[in-house]
């Protein structure tokens, strides 16, 4: 519908409204919230030349590149968002999370201070300060007023960016806190990403269990090793449909990760990436393993 409106306006030679990016913002934000970063980049590329504000484009593209792991591009775009922009605060949040994962704590502290200057000591800013304290000193002074949604958001981004150390600190914090809402949200993210805490596979019990150890390899993004282990299990138990599904899901995950690094450069791979993503989500937690 919006595409048709834009085409009609172009044909009529009329200018687009100055705030037209606000029309598209909910659409792109929903794609980013659902972690459909390739689709958001695909949409943004199509929308780039219709008069949208540069700061909005930079912010949305930066968040999308961050989601697929292209951090140099993400940081350059997010850092270009001016302080006068409506999207400056969320760009600071993203830059802060990247700095935590890269263990550039002086940069992260600078971003938190800028957030505090903008928003004072609201719950989200206080939460980022507490998380910064957690990542730098491994403790928090006060967690009574912590923003659960902010912690959940940071946890999800750390999983995407493979911030192993930060994830372990957040999981440890989750276990210590008595906040059941936070535990439920983080547990949901753990299930969604298939994340296995690093300290879990250190036990002999886990290493003796091939399925648990394969899950550990996947959490470390060691996809070829996990694939080989699943193949060994199939050779020993050829009729295990669940293991076959896990092997297929692992192979699709390898292909998905490869395509994610290529599709921004080669947009014609987008449909293939979507197909692989759909297949992977179906096989990762199959309701009927025999399918």
C-alpha atoms as an extended CHARMM CRD file, in Angstrom:
* protein
*
       291  EXT
         1         1  UNK       CA              0.0000000000        0.0000000000        0.0000000000  PROA      1               0.0000000000
         2         2  UNK       CA              2.7380000000        2.4580000000        0.9590000000  PROA      2               0.0000000000
         3         3  UNK       CA              4.6860000000        1.5130000000       -2.1440000000  PROA      3               0.0000000000
         4         4  UNK       CA              1.7170000000        2.4600000000       -4.3280000000  PROA      4               0.0000000000
         5         5  UNK       CA              1.2790000000        5.7780000000       -2.4900000000  PROA      5               0.0000000000
         6         6  UNK       CA              4.9390000000        6.6490000000       -2.9880000000  PROA      6               0.0000000000
         7         7  UNK       CA              4.8350000000        5.7580000000       -6.6860000000  PROA      7               0.0000000000
         8         8  UNK       CA              1.7500000000        7.9340000000       -7.2070000000  PROA      8               0.0000000000
         9         9  UNK       CA              3.4320000000       10.8740000000       -5.4770000000  PROA      9               0.0000000000
        10        10  UNK       CA              6.5340000000       10.4440000000       -7.6100000000  PROA      10              0.0000000000
        11        11  UNK       CA              4.4430000000       10.3810000000      -10.7610000000  PROA      11              0.0000000000
        12        12  UNK       CA              2.6460000000       13.5490000000       -9.6720000000  PROA      12              0.0000000000
        13        13  UNK       CA              5.9540000000       15.2240000000       -8.9040000000  PROA      13              0.0000000000
        14        14  UNK       CA              4.8850000000       16.0250000000       -5.3330000000  PROA      14              0.0000000000
        15        15  UNK       CA              7.2080000000       15.9920000000       -2.3660000000  PROA      15              0.0000000000
        16        16  UNK       CA              6.9300000000       13.4090000000        0.3730000000  PROA      16              0.0000000000
        17        17  UNK       CA              5.9400000000       14.6010000000        3.8410000000  PROA      17              0.0000000000
        18        18  UNK       CA              8.8930000000       15.5900000000        6.0120000000  PROA      18              0.0000000000
        19        19  UNK       CA              7.9470000000       13.0830000000        8.7130000000  PROA      19              0.0000000000
        20        20  UNK       CA              7.3330000000       10.1330000000        6.4380000000  PROA      20              0.0000000000
        21        21  UNK       CA              9.9170000000        8.0440000000        8.2880000000  PROA      21              0.0000000000
        22        22  UNK       CA              7.4110000000        7.8990000000       11.1680000000  PROA      22              0.0000000000
        23        23  UNK       CA              5.0900000000        5.9090000000        8.9030000000  PROA      23              0.0000000000
        24        24  UNK       CA              7.7310000000        3.2760000000        8.2590000000  PROA      24              0.0000000000
        25        25  UNK       CA              9.2180000000        3.2680000000       11.7650000000  PROA      25              0.0000000000
        26        26  UNK       CA              6.7400000000        0.7620000000       13.3220000000  PROA      26              0.0000000000
        27        27  UNK       CA              7.2610000000       -1.6380000000       10.4090000000  PROA      27              0.0000000000
        28        28  UNK       CA             11.0720000000       -1.6250000000       10.6320000000  PROA      28              0.0000000000
        29        29  UNK       CA             10.9950000000       -1.6650000000       14.4330000000  PROA      29              0.0000000000
        30        30  UNK       CA              8.7540000000       -4.7420000000       14.4070000000  PROA      30              0.0000000000
        31        31  UNK       CA             11.1460000000       -6.5430000000       12.0530000000  PROA      31              0.0000000000
        32        32  UNK       CA             14.0840000000       -5.6800000000       14.3080000000  PROA      32              0.0000000000
        33        33  UNK       CA             12.1530000000       -6.7360000000       17.4240000000  PROA      33              0.0000000000
        34        34  UNK       CA             11.4700000000      -10.1010000000       15.7760000000  PROA      34              0.0000000000
        35        35  UNK       CA             15.1680000000      -10.3220000000       14.8170000000  PROA      35              0.0000000000
        36        36  UNK       CA             14.3060000000      -10.3930000000       11.1190000000  PROA      36              0.0000000000
        37        37  UNK       CA             17.3250000000       -8.2300000000       10.3270000000  PROA      37              0.0000000000
        38        38  UNK       CA             17.7630000000       -9.3250000000        6.7300000000  PROA      38              0.0000000000
        39        39  UNK       CA             14.2080000000       -8.3030000000        5.9040000000  PROA      39              0.0000000000
        40        40  UNK       CA             14.6750000000       -4.9360000000        7.6400000000  PROA      40              0.0000000000
        41        41  UNK       CA             17.8410000000       -4.2690000000        5.6090000000  PROA      41              0.0000000000
        42        42  UNK       CA             16.0210000000       -5.3400000000        2.4650000000  PROA      42              0.0000000000
        43        43  UNK       CA             13.1800000000       -2.9060000000        3.2080000000  PROA      43              0.0000000000
        44        44  UNK       CA             15.5160000000       -0.0730000000        4.1560000000  PROA      44              0.0000000000
        45        45  UNK       CA             17.4100000000       -0.4590000000        0.8990000000  PROA      45              0.0000000000
        46        46  UNK       CA             14.1540000000       -0.0150000000       -1.0150000000  PROA      46              0.0000000000
        47        47  UNK       CA             13.1480000000        2.9900000000        1.1030000000  PROA      47              0.0000000000
        48        48  UNK       CA             16.5150000000        4.7300000000        1.0230000000  PROA      48              0.0000000000
        49        49  UNK       CA             15.7880000000        7.0870000000       -1.8720000000  PROA      49              0.0000000000
        50        50  UNK       CA             12.3110000000        8.3630000000       -1.0310000000  PROA      50              0.0000000000
        51        51  UNK       CA             13.2210000000       11.1980000000        1.3200000000  PROA      51              0.0000000000
        52        52  UNK       CA             13.5590000000        9.4640000000        4.6990000000  PROA      52              0.0000000000
        53        53  UNK       CA             15.6980000000       11.2100000000        7.3030000000  PROA      53              0.0000000000
        54        54  UNK       CA             19.3420000000       10.1480000000        7.3610000000  PROA      54              0.0000000000
        55        55  UNK       CA             19.4490000000        9.7580000000       11.1530000000  PROA      55              0.0000000000
        56        56  UNK       CA             16.4830000000        7.3580000000       11.0810000000  PROA      56              0.0000000000
        57        57  UNK       CA             18.0370000000        5.3280000000        8.2680000000  PROA      57              0.0000000000
        58        58  UNK       CA             21.4030000000        5.2160000000       10.0340000000  PROA      58              0.0000000000
        59        59  UNK       CA             19.8250000000        4.0940000000       13.3050000000  PROA      59              0.0000000000
        60        60  UNK       CA             17.6640000000        1.3590000000       11.7480000000  PROA      60              0.0000000000
        61        61  UNK       CA             20.4110000000        0.0880000000        9.4550000000  PROA      61              0.0000000000
        62        62  UNK       CA             22.8910000000        0.1580000000       12.3410000000  PROA      62              0.0000000000
        63        63  UNK       CA             20.6110000000       -1.9770000000       14.5210000000  PROA      63              0.0000000000
        64        64  UNK       CA             20.0570000000       -4.3930000000       11.6330000000  PROA      64              0.0000000000
        65        65  UNK       CA             23.7680000000       -4.7650000000       10.8610000000  PROA      65              0.0000000000
        66        66  UNK       CA             24.3710000000       -5.2510000000       14.5770000000  PROA      66              0.0000000000
        67        67  UNK       CA             21.8400000000       -8.1020000000       14.5610000000  PROA      67              0.0000000000
        68        68  UNK       CA             23.6320000000      -10.0300000000       11.8150000000  PROA      68              0.0000000000
        69        69  UNK       CA             27.0330000000       -9.4320000000       13.3890000000  PROA      69              0.0000000000
        70        70  UNK       CA             28.5250000000       -6.8610000000       11.0040000000  PROA      70              0.0000000000
        71        71  UNK       CA             29.7770000000       -4.6900000000       13.8530000000  PROA      71              0.0000000000
        72        72  UNK       CA             32.1040000000       -2.2590000000       12.0080000000  PROA      72              0.0000000000
        73        73  UNK       CA             29.2170000000       -1.1730000000        9.7530000000  PROA      73              0.0000000000
        74        74  UNK       CA             26.8110000000       -1.0990000000       12.6890000000  PROA      74              0.0000000000
        75        75  UNK       CA             29.0810000000        1.0800000000       14.8270000000  PROA      75              0.0000000000
        76        76  UNK       CA             29.8070000000        3.5240000000       12.0130000000  PROA      76              0.0000000000
        77        77  UNK       CA             26.1050000000        4.0100000000       11.2920000000  PROA      77              0.0000000000
        78        78  UNK       CA             25.0050000000        4.2290000000       14.9330000000  PROA      78              0.0000000000
        79        79  UNK       CA             27.7940000000        6.6920000000       15.7780000000  PROA      79              0.0000000000
        80        80  UNK       CA             26.6730000000        8.9460000000       12.9160000000  PROA      80              0.0000000000
        81        81  UNK       CA             23.2420000000        9.5780000000       14.5010000000  PROA      81              0.0000000000
        82        82  UNK       CA             23.3080000000       13.1910000000       15.8270000000  PROA      82              0.0000000000
        83        83  UNK       CA             22.5510000000       13.9760000000       19.4610000000  PROA      83              0.0000000000
        84        84  UNK       CA             19.5700000000       16.0860000000       18.3730000000  PROA      84              0.0000000000
        85        85  UNK       CA             17.8830000000       13.0630000000       16.7940000000  PROA      85              0.0000000000
        86        86  UNK       CA             14.9120000000       11.1920000000       18.2320000000  PROA      86              0.0000000000
        87        87  UNK       CA             16.8780000000        8.0040000000       17.5720000000  PROA      87              0.0000000000
        88        88  UNK       CA             20.0450000000        9.0530000000       19.3850000000  PROA      88              0.0000000000
        89        89  UNK       CA             19.1960000000        7.3280000000       22.6710000000  PROA      89              0.0000000000
        90        90  UNK       CA             18.5540000000        3.9070000000       21.1390000000  PROA      90              0.0000000000
        91        91  UNK       CA             21.7750000000        4.2760000000       19.1380000000  PROA      91              0.0000000000
        92        92  UNK       CA             23.6530000000        4.8970000000       22.3970000000  PROA      92              0.0000000000
        93        93  UNK       CA             22.0910000000        1.7510000000       23.8970000000  PROA      93              0.0000000000
        94        94  UNK       CA             23.2490000000       -0.3520000000       20.9550000000  PROA      94              0.0000000000
        95        95  UNK       CA             26.7570000000        1.1420000000       20.9710000000  PROA      95              0.0000000000
        96        96  UNK       CA             26.9930000000        0.4940000000       24.7100000000  PROA      96              0.0000000000
        97        97  UNK       CA             26.0550000000       -3.1820000000       24.3050000000  PROA      97              0.0000000000
        98        98  UNK       CA             28.6050000000       -3.6150000000       21.5050000000  PROA      98              0.0000000000
        99        99  UNK       CA             31.2790000000       -2.0040000000       23.6900000000  PROA      99              0.0000000000
       100       100  UNK       CA             30.4300000000       -4.4060000000       26.5520000000  PROA      100             0.0000000000
       101       101  UNK       CA             30.7420000000       -7.4380000000       24.2950000000  PROA      101             0.0000000000
       102       102  UNK       CA             34.0270000000       -6.1550000000       22.8700000000  PROA      102             0.0000000000
       103       103  UNK       CA             35.1400000000       -5.4200000000       26.4700000000  PROA      103             0.0000000000
       104       104  UNK       CA             35.8070000000       -1.7720000000       25.6470000000  PROA      104             0.0000000000
       105       105  UNK       CA             34.5540000000       -0.6690000000       29.0230000000  PROA      105             0.0000000000
       106       106  UNK       CA             35.7850000000        2.9340000000       28.8410000000  PROA      106             0.0000000000
       107       107  UNK       CA             33.6960000000        3.4010000000       25.7010000000  PROA      107             0.0000000000
       108       108  UNK       CA             30.7160000000        1.7150000000       27.3560000000  PROA      108             0.0000000000
       109       109  UNK       CA             31.0370000000        4.0060000000       30.3760000000  PROA      109             0.0000000000
       110       110  UNK       CA             31.0560000000        7.0150000000       28.0450000000  PROA      110             0.0000000000
       111       111  UNK       CA             27.8300000000        5.8260000000       26.3700000000  PROA      111             0.0000000000
       112       112  UNK       CA             26.1380000000        5.2420000000       29.7290000000  PROA      112             0.0000000000
       113       113  UNK       CA             27.1110000000        8.7470000000       30.8430000000  PROA      113             0.0000000000
       114       114  UNK       CA             25.6290000000       10.1980000000       27.6580000000  PROA      114             0.0000000000
       115       115  UNK       CA             22.4200000000        8.2510000000       28.3280000000  PROA      115             0.0000000000
       116       116  UNK       CA             22.3580000000        9.6550000000       31.8680000000  PROA      116             0.0000000000
       117       117  UNK       CA             22.8010000000       13.1830000000       30.5100000000  PROA      117             0.0000000000
       118       118  UNK       CA             19.8420000000       12.6950000000       28.1800000000  PROA      118             0.0000000000
       119       119  UNK       CA             17.4360000000       10.7850000000       30.4000000000  PROA      119             0.0000000000
       120       120  UNK       CA             18.6300000000       11.5090000000       33.9170000000  PROA      120             0.0000000000
       121       121  UNK       CA             18.2490000000        8.5810000000       36.2500000000  PROA      121             0.0000000000
       122       122  UNK       CA             15.1870000000        6.8840000000       34.8350000000  PROA      122             0.0000000000
       123       123  UNK       CA             14.8540000000        3.1120000000       35.2900000000  PROA      123             0.0000000000
       124       124  UNK       CA             16.3920000000        2.1600000000       31.9660000000  PROA      124             0.0000000000
       125       125  UNK       CA             19.4340000000        4.3880000000       32.4060000000  PROA      125             0.0000000000
       126       126  UNK       CA             19.8970000000        3.1690000000       35.9780000000  PROA      126             0.0000000000
       127       127  UNK       CA             19.6900000000       -0.4090000000       34.6770000000  PROA      127             0.0000000000
       128       128  UNK       CA             22.4140000000        0.2380000000       32.0990000000  PROA      128             0.0000000000
       129       129  UNK       CA             24.6000000000        1.7100000000       34.8490000000  PROA      129             0.0000000000
       130       130  UNK       CA             24.0030000000       -1.3770000000       37.0280000000  PROA      130             0.0000000000
       131       131  UNK       CA             24.7470000000       -3.6960000000       34.1110000000  PROA      131             0.0000000000
       132       132  UNK       CA             27.9550000000       -1.7810000000       33.4300000000  PROA      132             0.0000000000
       133       133  UNK       CA             28.8770000000       -2.3110000000       37.0600000000  PROA      133             0.0000000000
       134       134  UNK       CA             28.0980000000       -6.0200000000       36.6790000000  PROA      134             0.0000000000
       135       135  UNK       CA             30.2770000000       -6.4000000000       33.6000000000  PROA      135             0.0000000000
       136       136  UNK       CA             33.2050000000       -4.4830000000       35.0790000000  PROA      136             0.0000000000
       137       137  UNK       CA             33.1400000000       -5.5110000000       38.7630000000  PROA      137             0.0000000000
       138       138  UNK       CA             30.8660000000       -8.5980000000       38.6420000000  PROA      138             0.0000000000
       139       139  UNK       CA             28.3740000000       -7.2360000000       41.1860000000  PROA      139             0.0000000000
       140       140  UNK       CA             25.4920000000       -4.7870000000       41.4390000000  PROA      140             0.0000000000
       141       141  UNK       CA             24.8260000000       -2.3310000000       44.2590000000  PROA      141             0.0000000000
       142       142  UNK       CA             21.0450000000       -2.2410000000       44.0260000000  PROA      142             0.0000000000
       143       143  UNK       CA             18.6760000000       -4.2740000000       41.8450000000  PROA      143             0.0000000000
       144       144  UNK       CA             15.3180000000       -3.2800000000       43.3540000000  PROA      144             0.0000000000
       145       145  UNK       CA             14.4260000000       -0.8190000000       40.6030000000  PROA      145             0.0000000000
       146       146  UNK       CA             16.0190000000       -2.6680000000       37.7210000000  PROA      146             0.0000000000
       147       147  UNK       CA             14.2110000000       -2.5310000000       34.3600000000  PROA      147             0.0000000000
       148       148  UNK       CA             13.4120000000       -6.1560000000       33.4880000000  PROA      148             0.0000000000
       149       149  UNK       CA             12.7590000000       -5.3650000000       29.8190000000  PROA      149             0.0000000000
       150       150  UNK       CA             16.1630000000       -3.6720000000       29.5070000000  PROA      150             0.0000000000
       151       151  UNK       CA             17.9580000000       -6.6750000000       31.0370000000  PROA      151             0.0000000000
       152       152  UNK       CA             16.0690000000       -8.9960000000       28.6880000000  PROA      152             0.0000000000
       153       153  UNK       CA             17.0100000000       -6.8050000000       25.7060000000  PROA      153             0.0000000000
       154       154  UNK       CA             20.6870000000       -6.7460000000       26.6710000000  PROA      154             0.0000000000
       155       155  UNK       CA             20.6770000000      -10.5250000000       27.2170000000  PROA      155             0.0000000000
       156       156  UNK       CA             19.2250000000      -11.1020000000       23.7340000000  PROA      156             0.0000000000
       157       157  UNK       CA             21.8040000000       -8.8250000000       22.1110000000  PROA      157             0.0000000000
       158       158  UNK       CA             24.6500000000      -10.5180000000       23.9910000000  PROA      158             0.0000000000
       159       159  UNK       CA             23.4650000000      -13.8940000000       22.6800000000  PROA      159             0.0000000000
       160       160  UNK       CA             23.3520000000      -12.5630000000       19.1190000000  PROA      160             0.0000000000
       161       161  UNK       CA             26.8180000000      -11.0180000000       19.4430000000  PROA      161             0.0000000000
       162       162  UNK       CA             28.2480000000      -14.1430000000       21.1150000000  PROA      162             0.0000000000
       163       163  UNK       CA             29.2450000000      -12.2230000000       24.2370000000  PROA      163             0.0000000000
       164       164  UNK       CA             30.0920000000      -15.3390000000       26.2480000000  PROA      164             0.0000000000
       165       165  UNK       CA             31.5120000000      -13.6080000000       29.3130000000  PROA      165             0.0000000000
       166       166  UNK       CA             28.6270000000      -11.1580000000       29.5720000000  PROA      166             0.0000000000
       167       167  UNK       CA             26.0930000000      -13.9720000000       29.1590000000  PROA      167             0.0000000000
       168       168  UNK       CA             27.6390000000      -15.9400000000       31.9900000000  PROA      168             0.0000000000
       169       169  UNK       CA             27.5070000000      -12.8840000000       34.2440000000  PROA      169             0.0000000000
       170       170  UNK       CA             23.8490000000      -12.2770000000       33.3460000000  PROA      170             0.0000000000
       171       171  UNK       CA             22.9040000000      -15.9340000000       33.8620000000  PROA      171             0.0000000000
       172       172  UNK       CA             24.6900000000      -15.9030000000       37.2270000000  PROA      172             0.0000000000
       173       173  UNK       CA             22.8260000000      -12.7230000000       38.1760000000  PROA      173             0.0000000000
       174       174  UNK       CA             19.5260000000      -14.2750000000       37.0890000000  PROA      174             0.0000000000
       175       175  UNK       CA             20.0830000000      -17.2810000000       39.3400000000  PROA      175             0.0000000000
       176       176  UNK       CA             20.9170000000      -15.0840000000       42.3350000000  PROA      176             0.0000000000
       177       177  UNK       CA             17.9890000000      -12.7210000000       42.0110000000  PROA      177             0.0000000000
       178       178  UNK       CA             14.5520000000      -13.6100000000       43.3570000000  PROA      178             0.0000000000
       179       179  UNK       CA             12.8300000000      -11.7630000000       40.5240000000  PROA      179             0.0000000000
       180       180  UNK       CA             10.7130000000      -14.4950000000       38.9230000000  PROA      180             0.0000000000
       181       181  UNK       CA              9.6640000000      -12.2400000000       36.0150000000  PROA      181             0.0000000000
       182       182  UNK       CA             13.2940000000      -11.7300000000       35.0250000000  PROA      182             0.0000000000
       183       183  UNK       CA             13.9900000000      -15.4560000000       35.3580000000  PROA      183             0.0000000000
       184       184  UNK       CA             11.0550000000      -16.2770000000       33.0890000000  PROA      184             0.0000000000
       185       185  UNK       CA             12.0770000000      -13.7380000000       30.4470000000  PROA      185             0.0000000000
       186       186  UNK       CA             15.6990000000      -14.8530000000       30.3930000000  PROA      186             0.0000000000
       187       187  UNK       CA             14.6520000000      -18.5240000000       30.3640000000  PROA      187             0.0000000000
       188       188  UNK       CA             12.4450000000      -17.7790000000       27.3530000000  PROA      188             0.0000000000
       189       189  UNK       CA             15.4010000000      -16.1770000000       25.5650000000  PROA      189             0.0000000000
       190       190  UNK       CA             17.5810000000      -19.1660000000       26.4740000000  PROA      190             0.0000000000
       191       191  UNK       CA             15.0080000000      -21.4650000000       24.8450000000  PROA      191             0.0000000000
       192       192  UNK       CA             14.6140000000      -19.1840000000       21.8320000000  PROA      192             0.0000000000
       193       193  UNK       CA             18.3160000000      -19.0330000000       21.0560000000  PROA      193             0.0000000000
       194       194  UNK       CA             19.1780000000      -22.5330000000       22.2210000000  PROA      194             0.0000000000
       195       195  UNK       CA             21.8130000000      -21.0060000000       24.4870000000  PROA      195             0.0000000000
       196       196  UNK       CA             23.6810000000      -23.2920000000       26.8880000000  PROA      196             0.0000000000
       197       197  UNK       CA             25.6480000000      -21.5570000000       29.6800000000  PROA      197             0.0000000000
       198       198  UNK       CA             29.3720000000      -22.0450000000       29.2470000000  PROA      198             0.0000000000
       199       199  UNK       CA             29.9040000000      -23.3630000000       32.7520000000  PROA      199             0.0000000000
       200       200  UNK       CA             27.3690000000      -26.1400000000       32.2400000000  PROA      200             0.0000000000
       201       201  UNK       CA             29.4090000000      -28.4160000000       29.9350000000  PROA      201             0.0000000000
       202       202  UNK       CA             32.4620000000      -28.2700000000       32.1890000000  PROA      202             0.0000000000
       203       203  UNK       CA             31.0810000000      -31.1590000000       34.2240000000  PROA      203             0.0000000000
       204       204  UNK       CA             32.0110000000      -34.7270000000       33.3580000000  PROA      204             0.0000000000
       205       205  UNK       CA             28.3150000000      -35.5980000000       33.2520000000  PROA      205             0.0000000000
       206       206  UNK       CA             27.7380000000      -33.2450000000       30.3350000000  PROA      206             0.0000000000
       207       207  UNK       CA             30.7950000000      -34.4050000000       28.4240000000  PROA      207             0.0000000000
       208       208  UNK       CA             29.6400000000      -38.0040000000       28.8180000000  PROA      208             0.0000000000
       209       209  UNK       CA             26.2590000000      -37.1120000000       27.3040000000  PROA      209             0.0000000000
       210       210  UNK       CA             26.6490000000      -36.6530000000       23.5090000000  PROA      210             0.0000000000
       211       211  UNK       CA             23.4260000000      -34.6620000000       23.1350000000  PROA      211             0.0000000000
       212       212  UNK       CA             24.3790000000      -32.2040000000       25.8840000000  PROA      212             0.0000000000
       213       213  UNK       CA             27.8840000000      -31.8860000000       24.5130000000  PROA      213             0.0000000000
       214       214  UNK       CA             26.5510000000      -31.2330000000       20.9990000000  PROA      214             0.0000000000
       215       215  UNK       CA             24.3310000000      -28.4910000000       22.4700000000  PROA      215             0.0000000000
       216       216  UNK       CA             27.4360000000      -27.0480000000       24.1140000000  PROA      216             0.0000000000
       217       217  UNK       CA             29.2990000000      -27.0580000000       20.7910000000  PROA      217             0.0000000000
       218       218  UNK       CA             26.3940000000      -25.2060000000       19.1890000000  PROA      218             0.0000000000
       219       219  UNK       CA             26.4330000000      -22.6180000000       21.9960000000  PROA      219             0.0000000000
       220       220  UNK       CA             30.1130000000      -22.0620000000       21.1710000000  PROA      220             0.0000000000
       221       221  UNK       CA             29.1910000000      -21.6910000000       17.4600000000  PROA      221             0.0000000000
       222       222  UNK       CA             31.2980000000      -24.7610000000       16.6630000000  PROA      222             0.0000000000
       223       223  UNK       CA             28.8570000000      -25.9370000000       14.0190000000  PROA      223             0.0000000000
       224       224  UNK       CA             31.1330000000      -28.3360000000       12.0660000000  PROA      224             0.0000000000
       225       225  UNK       CA             32.0960000000      -30.1510000000       15.3090000000  PROA      225             0.0000000000
       226       226  UNK       CA             28.4430000000      -30.4270000000       16.3480000000  PROA      226             0.0000000000
       227       227  UNK       CA             27.5010000000      -31.7040000000       12.8780000000  PROA      227             0.0000000000
       228       228  UNK       CA             30.1920000000      -34.4050000000       13.0340000000  PROA      228             0.0000000000
       229       229  UNK       CA             29.0310000000      -35.4590000000       16.5100000000  PROA      229             0.0000000000
       230       230  UNK       CA             25.4060000000      -35.7740000000       15.3660000000  PROA      230             0.0000000000
       231       231  UNK       CA             26.5720000000      -37.8770000000       12.3900000000  PROA      231             0.0000000000
       232       232  UNK       CA             28.4520000000      -40.1880000000       14.7440000000  PROA      232             0.0000000000
       233       233  UNK       CA             25.3290000000      -40.5820000000       16.8730000000  PROA      233             0.0000000000
       234       234  UNK       CA             23.2690000000      -41.4210000000       13.7710000000  PROA      234             0.0000000000
       235       235  UNK       CA             25.8170000000      -44.0640000000       12.7410000000  PROA      235             0.0000000000
       236       236  UNK       CA             25.4180000000      -45.6620000000       16.1670000000  PROA      236             0.0000000000
       237       237  UNK       CA             21.6030000000      -45.2080000000       16.3170000000  PROA      237             0.0000000000
       238       238  UNK       CA             20.4020000000      -44.9420000000       12.6980000000  PROA      238             0.0000000000
       239       239  UNK       CA             16.6930000000      -44.8870000000       13.6040000000  PROA      239             0.0000000000
       240       240  UNK       CA             16.8680000000      -41.8650000000       15.9390000000  PROA      240             0.0000000000
       241       241  UNK       CA             14.6530000000      -39.3050000000       14.1700000000  PROA      241             0.0000000000
       242       242  UNK       CA             15.3230000000      -36.6470000000       16.8280000000  PROA      242             0.0000000000
       243       243  UNK       CA             19.0570000000      -36.7610000000       16.1570000000  PROA      243             0.0000000000
       244       244  UNK       CA             18.4280000000      -36.6020000000       12.4040000000  PROA      244             0.0000000000
       245       245  UNK       CA             16.3740000000      -33.4480000000       12.9440000000  PROA      245             0.0000000000
       246       246  UNK       CA             19.1340000000      -31.9290000000       15.0720000000  PROA      246             0.0000000000
       247       247  UNK       CA             21.7000000000      -32.7480000000       12.3830000000  PROA      247             0.0000000000
       248       248  UNK       CA             19.5380000000      -31.1390000000        9.6980000000  PROA      248             0.0000000000
       249       249  UNK       CA             18.9680000000      -28.0720000000       11.9120000000  PROA      249             0.0000000000
       250       250  UNK       CA             22.7200000000      -27.7580000000       12.5110000000  PROA      250             0.0000000000
       251       251  UNK       CA             23.5030000000      -27.9390000000        8.8060000000  PROA      251             0.0000000000
       252       252  UNK       CA             20.8580000000      -25.2950000000        8.0890000000  PROA      252             0.0000000000
       253       253  UNK       CA             22.2990000000      -23.1400000000       10.8710000000  PROA      253             0.0000000000
       254       254  UNK       CA             25.7230000000      -23.3020000000        9.2240000000  PROA      254             0.0000000000
       255       255  UNK       CA             24.1910000000      -22.2330000000        5.9080000000  PROA      255             0.0000000000
       256       256  UNK       CA             22.0790000000      -19.5360000000        7.6030000000  PROA      256             0.0000000000
       257       257  UNK       CA             25.1400000000      -17.9890000000        9.2650000000  PROA      257             0.0000000000
       258       258  UNK       CA             27.0540000000      -18.0490000000        5.9780000000  PROA      258             0.0000000000
       259       259  UNK       CA             24.2110000000      -16.3970000000        4.0690000000  PROA      259             0.0000000000
       260       260  UNK       CA             23.7720000000      -13.7480000000        6.7940000000  PROA      260             0.0000000000
       261       261  UNK       CA             27.2870000000      -12.4720000000        6.0720000000  PROA      261             0.0000000000
       262       262  UNK       CA             26.7150000000      -12.4420000000        2.3060000000  PROA      262             0.0000000000
       263       263  UNK       CA             23.1540000000      -11.2360000000        1.7730000000  PROA      263             0.0000000000
       264       264  UNK       CA             23.8720000000       -7.5850000000        2.5970000000  PROA      264             0.0000000000
       265       265  UNK       CA             26.4080000000       -7.5740000000       -0.2410000000  PROA      265             0.0000000000
       266       266  UNK       CA             24.3670000000       -9.8110000000       -2.5560000000  PROA      266             0.0000000000
       267       267  UNK       CA             20.6280000000       -8.9950000000       -2.1470000000  PROA      267             0.0000000000
       268       268  UNK       CA             19.7000000000      -11.7450000000       -4.6200000000  PROA      268             0.0000000000
       269       269  UNK       CA             20.5000000000      -14.2470000000       -1.8360000000  PROA      269             0.0000000000
       270       270  UNK       CA             17.7100000000      -12.8370000000        0.3330000000  PROA      270             0.0000000000
       271       271  UNK       CA             15.0290000000      -15.3520000000       -0.7230000000  PROA      271             0.0000000000
       272       272  UNK       CA             17.4120000000      -18.2300000000       -0.1000000000  PROA      272             0.0000000000
       273       273  UNK       CA             18.2530000000      -16.8490000000        3.3530000000  PROA      273             0.0000000000
       274       274  UNK       CA             14.5370000000      -16.5910000000        4.1920000000  PROA      274             0.0000000000
       275       275  UNK       CA             13.9130000000      -20.1640000000        3.0450000000  PROA      275             0.0000000000
       276       276  UNK       CA             16.8210000000      -21.5080000000        5.0960000000  PROA      276             0.0000000000
       277       277  UNK       CA             15.7000000000      -19.4930000000        8.1450000000  PROA      277             0.0000000000
       278       278  UNK       CA             12.1890000000      -20.9020000000        7.8500000000  PROA      278             0.0000000000
       279       279  UNK       CA             13.4470000000      -24.4690000000        7.5380000000  PROA      279             0.0000000000
       280       280  UNK       CA             15.8250000000      -24.0140000000       10.4680000000  PROA      280             0.0000000000
       281       281  UNK       CA             13.0870000000      -22.6710000000       12.7760000000  PROA      281             0.0000000000
       282       282  UNK       CA             10.9100000000      -25.6590000000       11.8320000000  PROA      282             0.0000000000
       283       283  UNK       CA             13.5960000000      -28.2490000000       12.5400000000  PROA      283             0.0000000000
       284       284  UNK       CA             15.1640000000      -26.6740000000       15.6230000000  PROA      284             0.0000000000
       285       285  UNK       CA             12.2690000000      -27.5710000000       17.9160000000  PROA      285             0.0000000000
       286       286  UNK       CA             10.1710000000      -30.0000000000       15.8370000000  PROA      286             0.0000000000
       287       287  UNK       CA              6.7260000000      -30.7810000000       17.1690000000  PROA      287             0.0000000000
       288       288  UNK       CA              6.8290000000      -34.0520000000       15.2480000000  PROA      288             0.0000000000
       289       289  UNK       CA             10.4330000000      -35.3250000000       15.0250000000  PROA      289             0.0000000000
       290       290  UNK       CA              9.5310000000      -37.9430000000       12.4210000000  PROA      290             0.0000000000
       291       291  UNK       CA              8.5920000000      -35.2730000000        9.8600000000  PROA      291             0.0000000000
